[in-house]
Coordinates of C-alpha atoms and ligand atoms in Angstrom, one line a residue:
X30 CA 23.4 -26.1 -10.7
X31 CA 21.6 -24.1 -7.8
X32 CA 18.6 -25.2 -6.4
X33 CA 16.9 -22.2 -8.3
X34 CA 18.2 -23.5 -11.5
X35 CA 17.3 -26.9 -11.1
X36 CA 13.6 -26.2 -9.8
X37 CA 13.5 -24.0 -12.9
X38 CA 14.3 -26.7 -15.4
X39 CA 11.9 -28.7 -13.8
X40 CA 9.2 -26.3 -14.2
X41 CA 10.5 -25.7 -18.1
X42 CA 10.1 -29.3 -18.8
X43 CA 6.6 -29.2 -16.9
X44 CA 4.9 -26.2 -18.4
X45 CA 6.3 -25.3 -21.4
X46 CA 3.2 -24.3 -22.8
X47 CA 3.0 -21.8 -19.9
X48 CA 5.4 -19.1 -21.4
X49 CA 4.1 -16.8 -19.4
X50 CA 3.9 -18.4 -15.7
X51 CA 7.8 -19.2 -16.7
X52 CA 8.8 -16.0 -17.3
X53 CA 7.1 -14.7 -13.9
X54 CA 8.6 -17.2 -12.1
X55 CA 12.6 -16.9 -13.6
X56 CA 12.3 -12.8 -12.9
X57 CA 11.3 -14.2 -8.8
X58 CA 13.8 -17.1 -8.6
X59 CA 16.8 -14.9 -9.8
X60 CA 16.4 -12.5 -7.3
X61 CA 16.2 -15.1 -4.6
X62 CA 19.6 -16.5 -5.4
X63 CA 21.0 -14.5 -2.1
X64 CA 18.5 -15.3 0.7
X65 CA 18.4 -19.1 -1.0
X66 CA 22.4 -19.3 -0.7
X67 CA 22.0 -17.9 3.0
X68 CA 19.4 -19.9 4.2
X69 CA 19.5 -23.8 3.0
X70 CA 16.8 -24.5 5.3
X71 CA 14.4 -22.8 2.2
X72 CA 15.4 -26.0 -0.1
X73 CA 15.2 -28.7 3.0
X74 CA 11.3 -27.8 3.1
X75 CA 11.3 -27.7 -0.8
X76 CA 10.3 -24.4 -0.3
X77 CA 10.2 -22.8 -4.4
X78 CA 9.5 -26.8 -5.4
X79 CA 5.5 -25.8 -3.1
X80 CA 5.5 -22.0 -3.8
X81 CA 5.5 -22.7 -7.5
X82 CA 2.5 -25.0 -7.6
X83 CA -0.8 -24.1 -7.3
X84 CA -2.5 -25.6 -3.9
X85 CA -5.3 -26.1 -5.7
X86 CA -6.1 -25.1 -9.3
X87 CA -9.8 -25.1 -10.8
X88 CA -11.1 -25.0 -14.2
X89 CA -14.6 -25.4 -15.5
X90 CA -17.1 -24.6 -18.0
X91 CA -19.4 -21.7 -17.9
X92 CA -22.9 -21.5 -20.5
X93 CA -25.0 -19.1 -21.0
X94 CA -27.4 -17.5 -23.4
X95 CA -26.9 -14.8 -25.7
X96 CA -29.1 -12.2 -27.4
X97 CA -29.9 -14.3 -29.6
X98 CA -31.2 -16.6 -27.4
X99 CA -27.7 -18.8 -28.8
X100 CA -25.7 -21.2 -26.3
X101 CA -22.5 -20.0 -25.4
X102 CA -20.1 -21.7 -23.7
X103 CA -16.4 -20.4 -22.0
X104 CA -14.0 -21.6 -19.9
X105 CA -14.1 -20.5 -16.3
X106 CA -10.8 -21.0 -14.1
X107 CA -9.8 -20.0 -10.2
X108 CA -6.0 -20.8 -9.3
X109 CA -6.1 -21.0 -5.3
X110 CA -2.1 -20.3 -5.5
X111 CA -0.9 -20.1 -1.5
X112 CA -3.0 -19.5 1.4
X113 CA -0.1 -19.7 3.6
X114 CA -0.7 -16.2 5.3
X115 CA -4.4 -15.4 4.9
X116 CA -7.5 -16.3 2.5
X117 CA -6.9 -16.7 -1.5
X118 CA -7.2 -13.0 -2.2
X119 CA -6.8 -11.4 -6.3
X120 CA -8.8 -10.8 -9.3
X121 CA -10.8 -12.0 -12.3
X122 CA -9.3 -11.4 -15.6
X123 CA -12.6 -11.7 -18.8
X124 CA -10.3 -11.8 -21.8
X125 CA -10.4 -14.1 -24.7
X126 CA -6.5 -14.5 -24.2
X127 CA -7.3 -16.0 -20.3
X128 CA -6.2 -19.7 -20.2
X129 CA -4.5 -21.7 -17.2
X130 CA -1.0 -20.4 -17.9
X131 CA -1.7 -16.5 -18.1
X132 CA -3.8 -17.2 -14.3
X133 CA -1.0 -19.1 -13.0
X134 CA 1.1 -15.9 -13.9
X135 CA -0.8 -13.8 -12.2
X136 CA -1.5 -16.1 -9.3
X137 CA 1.9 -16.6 -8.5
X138 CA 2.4 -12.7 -8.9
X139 CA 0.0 -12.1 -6.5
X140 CA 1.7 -14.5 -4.1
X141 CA 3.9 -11.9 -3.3
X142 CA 2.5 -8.5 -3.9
X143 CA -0.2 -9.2 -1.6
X144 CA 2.4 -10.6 1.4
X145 CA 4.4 -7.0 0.5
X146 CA 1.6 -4.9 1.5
X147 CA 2.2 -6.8 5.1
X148 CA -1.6 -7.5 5.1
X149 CA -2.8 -11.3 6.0
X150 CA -3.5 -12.3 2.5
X151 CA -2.9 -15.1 0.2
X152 CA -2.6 -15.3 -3.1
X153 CA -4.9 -16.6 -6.0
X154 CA -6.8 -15.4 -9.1
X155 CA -9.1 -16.3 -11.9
X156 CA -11.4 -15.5 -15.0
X157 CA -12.6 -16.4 -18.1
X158 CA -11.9 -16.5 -22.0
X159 CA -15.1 -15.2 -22.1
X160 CA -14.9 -11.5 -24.1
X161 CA -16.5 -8.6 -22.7
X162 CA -16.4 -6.7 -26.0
X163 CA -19.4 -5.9 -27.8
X164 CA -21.7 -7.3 -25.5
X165 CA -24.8 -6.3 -24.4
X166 CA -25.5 -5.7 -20.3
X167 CA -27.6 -8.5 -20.0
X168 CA -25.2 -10.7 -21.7
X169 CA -22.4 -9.7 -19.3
X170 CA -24.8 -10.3 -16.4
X171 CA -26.1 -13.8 -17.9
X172 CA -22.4 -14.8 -18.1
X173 CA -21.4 -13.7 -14.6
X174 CA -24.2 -15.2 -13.1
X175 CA -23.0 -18.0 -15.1
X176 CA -19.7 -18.1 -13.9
X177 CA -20.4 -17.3 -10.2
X178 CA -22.9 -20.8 -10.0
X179 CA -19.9 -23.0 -10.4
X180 CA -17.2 -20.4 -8.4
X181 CA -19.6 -20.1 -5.0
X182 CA -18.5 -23.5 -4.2
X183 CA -15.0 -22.6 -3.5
X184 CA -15.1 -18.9 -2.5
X185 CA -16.1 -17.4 0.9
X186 CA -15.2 -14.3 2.8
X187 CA -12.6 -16.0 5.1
X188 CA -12.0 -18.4 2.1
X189 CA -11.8 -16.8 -1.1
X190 CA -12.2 -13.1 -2.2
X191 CA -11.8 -12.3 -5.4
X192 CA -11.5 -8.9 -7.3
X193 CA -11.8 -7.2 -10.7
X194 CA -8.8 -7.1 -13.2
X195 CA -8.9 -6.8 -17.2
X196 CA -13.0 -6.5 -18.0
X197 CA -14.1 -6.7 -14.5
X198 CA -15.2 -3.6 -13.2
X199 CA -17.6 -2.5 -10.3
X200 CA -20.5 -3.7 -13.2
X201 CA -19.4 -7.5 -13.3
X202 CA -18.3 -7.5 -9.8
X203 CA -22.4 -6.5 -8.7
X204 CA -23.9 -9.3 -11.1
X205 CA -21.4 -11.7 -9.9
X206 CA -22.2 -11.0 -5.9
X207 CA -26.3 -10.7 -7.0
X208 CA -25.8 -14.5 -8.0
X209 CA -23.5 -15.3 -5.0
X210 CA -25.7 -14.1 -2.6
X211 CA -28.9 -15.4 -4.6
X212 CA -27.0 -18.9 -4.0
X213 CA -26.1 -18.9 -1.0
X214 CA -28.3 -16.4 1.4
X215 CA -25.1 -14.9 2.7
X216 CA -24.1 -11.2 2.9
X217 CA -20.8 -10.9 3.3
X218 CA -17.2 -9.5 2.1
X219 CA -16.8 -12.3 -0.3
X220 CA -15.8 -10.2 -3.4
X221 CA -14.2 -6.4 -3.4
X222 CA -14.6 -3.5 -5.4
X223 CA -18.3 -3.6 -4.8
X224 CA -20.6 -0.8 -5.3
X225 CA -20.6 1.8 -2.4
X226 CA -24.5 0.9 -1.8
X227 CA -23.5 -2.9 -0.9
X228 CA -20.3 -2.9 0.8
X229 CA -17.7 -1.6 -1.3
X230 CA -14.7 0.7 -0.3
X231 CA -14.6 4.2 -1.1
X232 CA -10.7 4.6 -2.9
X233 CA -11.0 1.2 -4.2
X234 CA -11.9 2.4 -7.8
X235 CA -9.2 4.9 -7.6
X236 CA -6.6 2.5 -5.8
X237 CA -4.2 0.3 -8.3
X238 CA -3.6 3.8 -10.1
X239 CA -3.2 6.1 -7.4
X240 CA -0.9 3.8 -5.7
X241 CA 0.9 3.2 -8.4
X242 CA 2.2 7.1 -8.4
X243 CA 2.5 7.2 -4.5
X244 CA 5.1 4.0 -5.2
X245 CA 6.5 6.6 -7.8
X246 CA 6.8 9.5 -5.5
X247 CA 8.5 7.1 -2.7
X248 CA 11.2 6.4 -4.8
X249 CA 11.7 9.4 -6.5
X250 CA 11.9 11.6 -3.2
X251 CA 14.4 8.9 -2.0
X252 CA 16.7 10.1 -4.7
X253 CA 15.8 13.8 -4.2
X254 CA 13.5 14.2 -6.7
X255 CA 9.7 14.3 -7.7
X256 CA 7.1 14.2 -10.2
X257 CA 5.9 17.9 -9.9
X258 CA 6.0 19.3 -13.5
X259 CA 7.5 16.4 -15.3
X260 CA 5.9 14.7 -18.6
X261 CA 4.2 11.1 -18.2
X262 CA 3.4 8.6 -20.4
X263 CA 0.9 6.2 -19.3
X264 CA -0.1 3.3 -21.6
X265 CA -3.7 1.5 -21.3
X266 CA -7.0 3.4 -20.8
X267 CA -9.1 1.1 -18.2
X268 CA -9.2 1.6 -14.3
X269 CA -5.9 1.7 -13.2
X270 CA -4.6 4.2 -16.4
X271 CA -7.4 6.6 -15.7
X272 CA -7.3 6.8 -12.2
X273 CA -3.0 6.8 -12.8
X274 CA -3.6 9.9 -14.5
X275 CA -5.5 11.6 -12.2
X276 CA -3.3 11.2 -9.6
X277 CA -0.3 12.7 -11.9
X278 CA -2.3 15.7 -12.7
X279 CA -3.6 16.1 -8.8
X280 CA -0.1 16.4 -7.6
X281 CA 1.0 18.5 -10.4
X282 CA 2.8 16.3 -13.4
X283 CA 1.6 16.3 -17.1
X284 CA 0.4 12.8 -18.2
X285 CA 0.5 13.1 -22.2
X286 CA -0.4 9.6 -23.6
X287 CA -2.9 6.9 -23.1
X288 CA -3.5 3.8 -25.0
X289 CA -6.1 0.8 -25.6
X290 CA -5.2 -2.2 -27.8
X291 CA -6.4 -0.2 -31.0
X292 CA -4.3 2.9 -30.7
X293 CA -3.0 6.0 -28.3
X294 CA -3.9 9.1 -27.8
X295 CA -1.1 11.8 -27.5
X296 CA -2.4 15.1 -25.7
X297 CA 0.2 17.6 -25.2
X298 CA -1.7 19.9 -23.2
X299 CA -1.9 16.6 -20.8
X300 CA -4.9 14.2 -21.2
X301 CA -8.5 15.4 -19.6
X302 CA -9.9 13.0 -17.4
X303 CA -12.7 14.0 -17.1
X304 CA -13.2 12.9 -21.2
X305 CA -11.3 10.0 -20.9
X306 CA -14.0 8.8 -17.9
X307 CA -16.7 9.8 -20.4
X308 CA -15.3 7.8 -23.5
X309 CA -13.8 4.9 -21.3
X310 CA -16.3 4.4 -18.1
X311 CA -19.2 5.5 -19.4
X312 CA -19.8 5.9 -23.8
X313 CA -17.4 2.4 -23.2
X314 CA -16.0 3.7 -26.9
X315 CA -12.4 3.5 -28.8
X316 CA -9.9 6.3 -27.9
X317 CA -10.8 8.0 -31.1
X318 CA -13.5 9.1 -29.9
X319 CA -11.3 11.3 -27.4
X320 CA -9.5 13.0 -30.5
X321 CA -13.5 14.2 -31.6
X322 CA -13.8 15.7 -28.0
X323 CA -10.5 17.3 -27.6
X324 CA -9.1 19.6 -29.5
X325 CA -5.7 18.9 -29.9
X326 CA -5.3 15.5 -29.2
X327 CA -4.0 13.5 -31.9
X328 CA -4.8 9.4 -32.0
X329 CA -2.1 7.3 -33.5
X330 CA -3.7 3.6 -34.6
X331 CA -1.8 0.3 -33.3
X332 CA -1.7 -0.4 -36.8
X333 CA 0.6 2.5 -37.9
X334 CA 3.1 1.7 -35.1
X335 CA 6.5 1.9 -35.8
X336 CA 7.6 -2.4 -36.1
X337 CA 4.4 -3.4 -34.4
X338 CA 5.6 -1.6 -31.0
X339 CA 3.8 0.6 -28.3
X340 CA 4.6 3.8 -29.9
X341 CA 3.6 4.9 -26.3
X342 CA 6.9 4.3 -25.5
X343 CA 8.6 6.3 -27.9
X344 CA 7.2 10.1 -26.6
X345 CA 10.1 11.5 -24.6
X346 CA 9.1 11.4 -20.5
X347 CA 10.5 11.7 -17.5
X348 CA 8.9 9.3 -15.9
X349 CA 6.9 6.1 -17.5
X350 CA 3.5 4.1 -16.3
X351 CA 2.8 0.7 -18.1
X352 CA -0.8 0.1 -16.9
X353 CA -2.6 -2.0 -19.6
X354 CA -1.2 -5.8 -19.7
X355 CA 1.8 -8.1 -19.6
X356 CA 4.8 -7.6 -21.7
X357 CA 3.7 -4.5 -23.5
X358 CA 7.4 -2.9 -23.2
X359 CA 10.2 -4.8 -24.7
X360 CA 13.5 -4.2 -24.7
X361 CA 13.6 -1.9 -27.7
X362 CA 11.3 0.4 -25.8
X363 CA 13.2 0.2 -22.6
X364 CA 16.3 2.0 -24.3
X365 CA 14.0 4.4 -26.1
X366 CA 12.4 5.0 -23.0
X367 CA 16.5 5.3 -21.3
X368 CA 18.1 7.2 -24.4
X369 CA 15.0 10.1 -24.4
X370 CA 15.6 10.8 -20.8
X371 CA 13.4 8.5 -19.2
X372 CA 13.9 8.4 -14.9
X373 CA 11.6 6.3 -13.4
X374 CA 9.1 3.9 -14.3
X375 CA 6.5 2.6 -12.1
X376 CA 4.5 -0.7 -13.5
X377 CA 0.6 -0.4 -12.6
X378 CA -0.3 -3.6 -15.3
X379 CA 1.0 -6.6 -13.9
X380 CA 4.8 -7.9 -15.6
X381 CA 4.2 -5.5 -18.3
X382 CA 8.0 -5.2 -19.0
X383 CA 9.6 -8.3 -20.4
X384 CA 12.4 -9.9 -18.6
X385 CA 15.6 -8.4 -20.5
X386 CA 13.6 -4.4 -20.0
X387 CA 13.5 -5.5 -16.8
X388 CA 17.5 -6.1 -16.3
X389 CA 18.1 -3.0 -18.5
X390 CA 16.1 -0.8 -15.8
X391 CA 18.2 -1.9 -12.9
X392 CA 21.2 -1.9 -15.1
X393 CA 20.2 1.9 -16.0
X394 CA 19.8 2.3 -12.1
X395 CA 16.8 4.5 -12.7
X396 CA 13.8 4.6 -10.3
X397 CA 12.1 1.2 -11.6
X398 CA 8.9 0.4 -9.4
X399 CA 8.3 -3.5 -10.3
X400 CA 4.8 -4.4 -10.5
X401 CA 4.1 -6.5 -7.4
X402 CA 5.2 -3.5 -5.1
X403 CA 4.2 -0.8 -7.6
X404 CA 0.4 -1.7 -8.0
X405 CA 0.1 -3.2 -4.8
X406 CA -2.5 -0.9 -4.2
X407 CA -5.4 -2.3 -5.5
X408 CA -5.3 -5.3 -3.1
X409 CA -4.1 -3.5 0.2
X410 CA -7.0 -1.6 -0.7
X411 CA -9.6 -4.5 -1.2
X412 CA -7.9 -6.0 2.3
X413 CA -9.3 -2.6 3.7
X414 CA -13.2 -3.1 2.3
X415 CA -12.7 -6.9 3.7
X416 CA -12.1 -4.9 7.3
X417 CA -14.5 -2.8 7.0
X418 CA -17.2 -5.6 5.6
X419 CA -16.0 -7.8 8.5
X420 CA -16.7 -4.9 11.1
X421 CA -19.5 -3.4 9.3
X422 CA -18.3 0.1 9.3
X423 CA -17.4 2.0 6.1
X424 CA -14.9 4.5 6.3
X425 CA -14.4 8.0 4.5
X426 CA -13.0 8.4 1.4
X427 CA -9.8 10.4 2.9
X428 CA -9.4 8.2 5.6
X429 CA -9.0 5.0 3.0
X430 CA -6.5 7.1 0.6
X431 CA -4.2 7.7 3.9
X432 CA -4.0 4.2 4.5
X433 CA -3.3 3.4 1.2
X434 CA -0.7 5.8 1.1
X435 CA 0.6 4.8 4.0
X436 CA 1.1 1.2 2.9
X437 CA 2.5 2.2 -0.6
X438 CA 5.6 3.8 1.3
X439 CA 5.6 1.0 3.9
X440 CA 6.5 -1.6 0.7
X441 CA 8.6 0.7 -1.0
X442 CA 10.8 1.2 2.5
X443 CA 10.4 -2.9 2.8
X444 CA 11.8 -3.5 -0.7
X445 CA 14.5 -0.9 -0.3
X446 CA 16.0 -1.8 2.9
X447 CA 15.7 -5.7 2.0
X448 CA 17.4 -4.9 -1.4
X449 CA 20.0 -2.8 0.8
X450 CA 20.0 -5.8 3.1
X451 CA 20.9 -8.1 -0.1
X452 CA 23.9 -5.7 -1.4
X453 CA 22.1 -4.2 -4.1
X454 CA 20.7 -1.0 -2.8
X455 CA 18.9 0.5 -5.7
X456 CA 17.4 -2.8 -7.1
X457 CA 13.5 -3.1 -6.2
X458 CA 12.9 -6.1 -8.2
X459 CA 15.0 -7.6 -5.8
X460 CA 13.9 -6.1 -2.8
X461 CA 10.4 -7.2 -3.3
X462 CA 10.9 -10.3 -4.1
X463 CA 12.8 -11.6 -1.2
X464 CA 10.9 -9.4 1.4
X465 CA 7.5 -10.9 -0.4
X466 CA 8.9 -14.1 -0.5
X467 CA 10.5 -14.5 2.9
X468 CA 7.5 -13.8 5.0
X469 CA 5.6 -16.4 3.2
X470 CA 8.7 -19.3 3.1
X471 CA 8.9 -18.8 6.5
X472 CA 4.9 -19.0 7.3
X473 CA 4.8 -22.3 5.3
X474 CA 7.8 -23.8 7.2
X475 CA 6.2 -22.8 10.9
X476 CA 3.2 -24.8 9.6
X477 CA 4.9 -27.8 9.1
X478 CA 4.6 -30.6 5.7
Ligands
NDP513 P1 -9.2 -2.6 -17.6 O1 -9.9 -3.7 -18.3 O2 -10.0 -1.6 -16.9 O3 -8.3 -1.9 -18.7 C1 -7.3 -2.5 -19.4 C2 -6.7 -1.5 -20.4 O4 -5.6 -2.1 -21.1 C3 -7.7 -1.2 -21.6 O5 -7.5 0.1 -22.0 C4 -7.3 -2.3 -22.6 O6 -7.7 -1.9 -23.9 C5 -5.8 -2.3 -22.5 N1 -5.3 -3.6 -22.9 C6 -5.7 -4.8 -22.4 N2 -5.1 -5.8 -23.0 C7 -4.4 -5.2 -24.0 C8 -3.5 -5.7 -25.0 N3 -3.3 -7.0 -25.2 N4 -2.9 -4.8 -25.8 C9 -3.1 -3.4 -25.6 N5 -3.9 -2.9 -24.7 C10 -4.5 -3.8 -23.9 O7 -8.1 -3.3 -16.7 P2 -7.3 -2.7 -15.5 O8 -7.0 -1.3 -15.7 O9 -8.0 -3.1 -14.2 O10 -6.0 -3.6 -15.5 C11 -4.8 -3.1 -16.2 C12 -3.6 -3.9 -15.7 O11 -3.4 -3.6 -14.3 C13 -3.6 -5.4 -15.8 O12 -2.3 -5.9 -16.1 C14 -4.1 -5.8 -14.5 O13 -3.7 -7.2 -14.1 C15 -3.3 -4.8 -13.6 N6 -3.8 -4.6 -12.3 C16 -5.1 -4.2 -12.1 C17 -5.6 -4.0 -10.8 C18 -7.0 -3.4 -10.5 O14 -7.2 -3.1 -9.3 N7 -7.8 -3.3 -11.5 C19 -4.7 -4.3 -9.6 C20 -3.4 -4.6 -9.9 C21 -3.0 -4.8 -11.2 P3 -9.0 -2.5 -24.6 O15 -10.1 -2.0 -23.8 O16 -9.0 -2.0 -26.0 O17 -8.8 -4.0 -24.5

């Protein structure tokens, strides 16, 4: 048994009830089998034994009031994964499906996606059962000021700096820094994706989805092709869908679907923005409310897809974007998405292909962005308001959207020539992985036990 293997088994027997932080952690050990077989020095430091426990993992309960002046009360987590190369830096998930197993997936995730984008920061991330649906503004803002009373304590803007995910937005993100600076009489960089008025970045709205088709074009041109003119689908219909699809239509493709967990829309004439910003940022309404608003649109409901899947999947593309949550693409879609032509997928959600549609991409050989160096975006981006917060400038918008740029072809070049490096010259999920994981291995070893 390799040492992979056998720090597997020990996690399997540990966290079984973590199916997800297993799964996240098998796709990264498999890939490491080469550098881990070069390098023993990796398992005399107990290297993947300490990179796949949390340094320090916090849970906690969170009560507040409701409309109806009832107690509520939710469970409030922040997994401080590895700090090995700068501050605990990722987001807070607010979704009734959040529990310790889902954040150490994403945790561990971020691990590496956030060494990839070459910036000093470490990983970590949070959130909440609590459900954003249905509520009223002041019962989001009661919660997060809820939730921030106990998370102040451990955060700080050379500690801690969380960000938005699923149901946190630039909203939550001002009621929770109201509340942290109420507590602690600090201004500072201690959360991103704030409002432009108190710190926040310009392109950090747009970031996780407009990276997430610059990683695109990167690969794409390194096989002589691009996205100009080719049908998209795009699944989800939150921040980093909307702002996927507006990149796509900028540079001249045809995004044709988007999707929410009741249903899609299909728009053949390639879906409006500028409506889907109405329905989704602003009305905050189902998707069938953009079939009222656009003539031609047609909504398909979750319940009428074909064997429960993403019928998403099933619209002939050229090139696919999974950008609403994990393991929404199975294998079944992956050779739907292969046998109608599909080229190139690029993950903005985080591990929203399972681990066999994972293997059947590379097998394929298409252009398959994995998620840690696909939507790497959104952080690099947050690293940038942390600059500017720390130097007190802001910068323009353009002048944030080069950088981000930049970096998005920096860690596809990374991932490529490691993966070339590896003997496997077309496989990203491998690439990333050890480039992601060697810089941090090797930080962790220089600073000793
Ligand atoms: P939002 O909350 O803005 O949007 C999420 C979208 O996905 C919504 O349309 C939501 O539909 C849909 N969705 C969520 N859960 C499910 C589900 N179980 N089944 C079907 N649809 C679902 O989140 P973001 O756009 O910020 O995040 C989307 C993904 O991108 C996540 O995986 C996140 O971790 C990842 N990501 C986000 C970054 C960011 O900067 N925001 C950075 C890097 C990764 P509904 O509203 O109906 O629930």
């Amino acid at each position: 048994m390799t040492y992979a293997e056998k720090v597997m088994e020990n996690l399997r027997e540990k966290y079984s009830w973590q199916p997800v932080f297993l799964q996240a952690v098998q796709e990264v050990l498999q890939s490491l089998k080469p550098i881990l077989e070069k390098n023993p020095v990796y398992e005399r430091y107990r290297i993947l034994e300490r990179l796949t426990e949390p340094e320090r993992a916090l849970s906690f309960r969170v009560d507040w009031v409701n409309d109806k002046g009832e107690i509520q009360v939710n469970r409030g987590y922040r997994i401080q994964f590895n700090s090995a190369i700068g501050p605990y830096k990722g987001g807070l998930r607010l979704h009734p499906s959040v529990n310790m197993g889902i954040l150490k997936f994403l945790g561990f995730e971020q691990i590496f996606k956030n060494s990839l984008t070459g910036l000093p920061i470490g990983g970590a991330k949070g959130g909440s059962d609590f459900d954003p649906k249905g509520k009223s503004d002041l019962e989001i803002m009661r919660f997060c000021q809820a939730f921030m009373t106990e998370l102040y304590k451990h955060i700080g803007a050379t500690i801690d700096v969380p960000a938005g995910d699923i149901g946190v937005g630039g909203r939550e993100i001002g009621y929770l820094y109201g509340q942290y600076k109420k507590l602690t009489n600090r201004y500072e960089g201690v959360l991103t994706g704030k409002n432009i008025l108190f710190g926040g970045s310009l392109a950090r709205t747009e970031a996780t989805g407009y990276g997430v088709v610059y990683f695109a074009m990167a690969m794409l041109q390194a096989r002589g092709e691009s996205l100009k003119d080719k049908i998209c689908v795009v699944s989800g219909a939150g921040n980093v869908a909307i702002y996927c699809c507006q990149k796509l239509l900028e540079i001249g493709a045809k995004p044709v679907t988007v999707s929410d967990s009741r249903g899609m829309i299909y728009d053949p004439a390639g879906i409006n923005v500028e409506v889907l910003q109405q329905v989704k940022e602003r009305e905050r309404a189902s998707l069938t409310r953009y079939a009222e608003l656009v003539s031609g649109a047609k909504y398909t409901p979750a319940a009428d897809y074909p064997e429960g899947r993403n019928a998403v999947w099933s619209v002939p593309c050229f090139a696919a974007f999974p950008c609403a949550t994990q393991n929404e693409l199975n294998l079944a879609d992956a050779k739907t998405l292969l046998a109608n032509g599909c080229k190139c997928v690029a993950e903005g959600a985080n591990m929203p292909s399972t681990l066999d549609a994972v293997h059947e991409f590379v097998k394929a050989k298409i252009a398959y962005g994995p998620a840690k160096a696909a939507n790497a975006g959104g952080v690099a981006t947050s690293q940038l308001e942390m600059e500017q917060n720390a130097s007190m400038q802001s910068w323009d918008f353009a002048t944030v959207d080069a950088k981000l740029k930049q970096i998005m072809d920096n860690i596809y070049t990374n991932a490529a020539e490691t993966a070339k490096e590896f003997g496997e010259p077309d496989n990203l999920v491998m690439g990333a992985n050890i480039a992601g994981f060697r810089k941090v291995a090797d930080a962790m070893i220089a600073q000793g036990i």
